[in-house]
Short mmCIF file of C-alpha atoms and ligand atoms in Angstrom, two decimals:
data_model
loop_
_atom_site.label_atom_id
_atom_site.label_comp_id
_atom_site.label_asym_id
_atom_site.label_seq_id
_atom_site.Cartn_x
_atom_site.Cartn_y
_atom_site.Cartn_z
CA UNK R 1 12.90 -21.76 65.17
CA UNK R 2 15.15 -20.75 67.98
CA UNK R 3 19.06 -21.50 66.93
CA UNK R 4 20.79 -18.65 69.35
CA UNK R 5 18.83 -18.48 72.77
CA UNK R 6 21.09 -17.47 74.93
CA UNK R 7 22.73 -14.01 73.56
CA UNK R 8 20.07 -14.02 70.05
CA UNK R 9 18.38 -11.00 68.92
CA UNK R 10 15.09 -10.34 70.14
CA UNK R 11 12.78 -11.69 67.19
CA UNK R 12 9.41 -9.99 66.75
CA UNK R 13 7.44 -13.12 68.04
CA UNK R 14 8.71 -12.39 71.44
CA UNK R 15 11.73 -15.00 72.03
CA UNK R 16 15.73 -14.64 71.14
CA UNK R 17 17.36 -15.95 68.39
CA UNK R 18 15.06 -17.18 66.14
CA UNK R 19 16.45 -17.84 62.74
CA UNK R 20 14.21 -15.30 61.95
CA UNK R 21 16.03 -12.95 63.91
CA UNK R 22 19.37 -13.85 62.36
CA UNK R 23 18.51 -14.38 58.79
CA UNK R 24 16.28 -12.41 57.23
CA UNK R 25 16.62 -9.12 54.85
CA UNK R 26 15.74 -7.03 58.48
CA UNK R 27 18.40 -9.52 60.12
CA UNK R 28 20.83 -8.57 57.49
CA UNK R 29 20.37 -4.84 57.91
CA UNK R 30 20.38 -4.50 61.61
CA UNK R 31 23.44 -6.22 62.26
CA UNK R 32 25.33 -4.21 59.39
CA UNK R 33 24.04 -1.29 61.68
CA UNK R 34 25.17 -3.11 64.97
CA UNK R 35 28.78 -4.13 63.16
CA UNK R 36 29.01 -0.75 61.50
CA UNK R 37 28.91 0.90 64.77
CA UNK R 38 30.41 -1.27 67.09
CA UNK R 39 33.77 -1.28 64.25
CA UNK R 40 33.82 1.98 63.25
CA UNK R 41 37.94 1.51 61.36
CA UNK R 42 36.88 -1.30 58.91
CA UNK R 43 36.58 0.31 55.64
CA UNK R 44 33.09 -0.42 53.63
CA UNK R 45 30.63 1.07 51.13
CA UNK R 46 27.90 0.88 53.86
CA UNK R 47 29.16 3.50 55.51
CA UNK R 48 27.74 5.87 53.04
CA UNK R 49 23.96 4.91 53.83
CA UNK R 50 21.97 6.62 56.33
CA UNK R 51 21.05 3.77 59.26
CA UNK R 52 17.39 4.38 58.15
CA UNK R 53 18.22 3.05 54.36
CA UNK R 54 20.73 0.44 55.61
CA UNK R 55 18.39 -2.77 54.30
CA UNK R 56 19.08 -6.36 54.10
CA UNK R 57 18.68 -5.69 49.97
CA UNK R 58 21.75 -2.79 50.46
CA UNK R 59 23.65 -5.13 52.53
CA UNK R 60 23.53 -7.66 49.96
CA UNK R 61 23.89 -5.68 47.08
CA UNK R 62 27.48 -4.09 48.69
CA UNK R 63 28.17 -8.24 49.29
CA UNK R 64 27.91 -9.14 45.92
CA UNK R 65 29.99 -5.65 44.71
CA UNK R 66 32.63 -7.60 47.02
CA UNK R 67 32.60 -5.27 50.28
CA UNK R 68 33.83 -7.74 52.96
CA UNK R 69 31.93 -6.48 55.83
CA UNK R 70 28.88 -6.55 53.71
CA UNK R 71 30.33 -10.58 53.29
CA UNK R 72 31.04 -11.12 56.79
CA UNK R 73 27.12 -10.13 57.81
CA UNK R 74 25.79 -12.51 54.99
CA UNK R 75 28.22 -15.19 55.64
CA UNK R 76 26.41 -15.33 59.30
CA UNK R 77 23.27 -14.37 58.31
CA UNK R 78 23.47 -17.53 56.16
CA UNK R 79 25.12 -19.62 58.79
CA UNK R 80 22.27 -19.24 61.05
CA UNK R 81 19.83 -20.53 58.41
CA UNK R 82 21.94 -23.36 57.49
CA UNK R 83 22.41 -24.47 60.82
CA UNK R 84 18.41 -24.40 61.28
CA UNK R 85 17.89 -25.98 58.11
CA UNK R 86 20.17 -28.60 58.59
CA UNK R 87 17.79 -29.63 62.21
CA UNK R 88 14.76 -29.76 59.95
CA UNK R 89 15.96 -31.64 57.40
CA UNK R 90 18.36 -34.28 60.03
CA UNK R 91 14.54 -34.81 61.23
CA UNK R 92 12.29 -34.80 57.50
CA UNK R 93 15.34 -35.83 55.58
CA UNK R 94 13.57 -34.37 52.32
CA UNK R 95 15.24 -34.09 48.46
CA UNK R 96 15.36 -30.66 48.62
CA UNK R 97 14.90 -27.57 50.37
CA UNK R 98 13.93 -24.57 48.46
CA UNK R 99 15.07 -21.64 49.86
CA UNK R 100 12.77 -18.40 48.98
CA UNK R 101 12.40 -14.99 49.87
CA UNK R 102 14.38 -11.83 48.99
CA UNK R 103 17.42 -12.67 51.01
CA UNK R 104 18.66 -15.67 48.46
CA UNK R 105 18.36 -13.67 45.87
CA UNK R 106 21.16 -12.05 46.25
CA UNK R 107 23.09 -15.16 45.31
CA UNK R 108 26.74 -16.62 45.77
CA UNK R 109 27.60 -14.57 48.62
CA UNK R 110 24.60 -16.33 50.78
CA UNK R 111 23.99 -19.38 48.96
CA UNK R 112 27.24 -20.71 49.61
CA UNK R 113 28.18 -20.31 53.08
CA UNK R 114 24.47 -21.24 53.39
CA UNK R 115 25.32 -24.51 51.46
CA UNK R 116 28.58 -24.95 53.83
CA UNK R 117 26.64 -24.39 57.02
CA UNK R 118 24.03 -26.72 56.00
CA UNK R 119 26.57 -29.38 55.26
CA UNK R 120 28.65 -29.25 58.05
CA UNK R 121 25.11 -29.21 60.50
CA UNK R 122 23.76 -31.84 58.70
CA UNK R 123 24.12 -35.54 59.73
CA UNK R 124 26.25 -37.24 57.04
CA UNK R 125 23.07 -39.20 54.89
CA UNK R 126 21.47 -36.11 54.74
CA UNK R 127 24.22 -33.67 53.83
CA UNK R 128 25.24 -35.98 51.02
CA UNK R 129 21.36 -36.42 49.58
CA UNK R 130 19.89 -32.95 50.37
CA UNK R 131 19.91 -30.50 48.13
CA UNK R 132 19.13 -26.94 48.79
CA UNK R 133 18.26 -24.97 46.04
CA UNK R 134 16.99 -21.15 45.41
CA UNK R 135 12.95 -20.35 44.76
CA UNK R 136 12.97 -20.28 41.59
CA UNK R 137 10.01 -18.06 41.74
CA UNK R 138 12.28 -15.83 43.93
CA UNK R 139 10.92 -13.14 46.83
CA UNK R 140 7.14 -13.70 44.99
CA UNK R 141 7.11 -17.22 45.52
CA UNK R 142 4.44 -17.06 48.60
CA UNK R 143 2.33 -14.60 47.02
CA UNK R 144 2.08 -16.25 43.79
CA UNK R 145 1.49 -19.80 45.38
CA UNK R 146 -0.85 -18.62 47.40
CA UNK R 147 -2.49 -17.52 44.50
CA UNK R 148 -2.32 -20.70 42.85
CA UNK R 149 -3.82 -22.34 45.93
CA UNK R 150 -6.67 -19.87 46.05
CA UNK R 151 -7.39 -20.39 41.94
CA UNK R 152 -7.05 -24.69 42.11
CA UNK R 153 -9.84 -24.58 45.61
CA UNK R 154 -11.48 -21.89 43.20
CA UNK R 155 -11.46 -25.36 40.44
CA UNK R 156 -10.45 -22.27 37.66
CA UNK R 157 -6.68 -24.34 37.89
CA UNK R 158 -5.58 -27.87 38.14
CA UNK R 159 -2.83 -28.83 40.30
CA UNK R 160 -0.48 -26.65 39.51
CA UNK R 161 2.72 -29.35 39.03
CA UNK R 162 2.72 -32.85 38.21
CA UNK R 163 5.73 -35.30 39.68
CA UNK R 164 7.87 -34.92 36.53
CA UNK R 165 7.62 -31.35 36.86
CA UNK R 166 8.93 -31.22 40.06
CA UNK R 167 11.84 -33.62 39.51
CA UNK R 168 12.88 -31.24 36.80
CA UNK R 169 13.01 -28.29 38.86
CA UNK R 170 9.78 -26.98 38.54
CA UNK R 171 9.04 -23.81 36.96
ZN1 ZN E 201 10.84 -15.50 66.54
#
């Protein structure tokens, strides 16, 4: 989903500024390289990785530890995805969206300017009765419902949640 065509970073499916481009865990650690280069004053514990080991998961680990250009590159990373999220859901207008994958993982520091972005993208019915929420089978969410899928077509599993399930969260 494009979100930044103009001036986006080249996403691996061949356009610019996909969210995918902006907000995920590779995302994350090229633009820490980009802002660690291009700013090379601000003080920040990322300075002390080699570009080659400078991950989305180190990024976010020096975020949560508090480093604020760690912050700043989540805060956008997550701004990005809110802003996309908030055009799927002004067209679905679902419950919830469950966010999954490594990146939300790392918690507060992209959760909530993730949450603000969403909100502030979002038209007004849907940013009141949307709620995003974290995988709560985390980064193994895909694999592990795709093996679910694979065991219920298999008939070895039921379906795997009922409606009451769901409205409590799931687990
Ligand atoms: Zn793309």
């Amino acid at each position: 989903m494009v979100v930044k065509p103009d001036d986006g970073p080249l996403c691996t499916c061949g356009k610019r500024g996909c969210v995918e481009s902006l907000a995920s865990g590779d995302a994350i650690g090229s633009r820490a390289r980009e802002r660690l280069t291009s700013d090379v004053t601000t003080p920040s514990s990322l300075r002390e990785f080699a570009p080659d080991q400078l991950t989305g998961k180190a990024v976010g680990e020096a975020a949560v530890a508090g480093d604020a250009l760690a912050q700043e590159v989540v805060t956008e990373a997550a701004r990005w995805l809110g802003l996309g999220i908030a055009g799927v859901a002004n067209v679905l207008d679902p419950d919830v969206v469950v966010v999954g994958g490594g990146v939300p993982e790392m918690g507060v520091p992209f959760m909530r300017p993730l949450e603000e972005a969403f909100r502030a993208y979002a038209t007004p019915s849907v940013a009141k009765d949307t709620r995003l929420a974290p995988a709560q089978l985390g980064y193994d969410a895909g694999v592990i419902g795709a093996a679910a899928a694979a065991f219920v077509a298999l008939g070895v599993l039921g379906p795997a949640l009922n409606q009451e399930d769901v409205s409590d969260g799931g687990s």
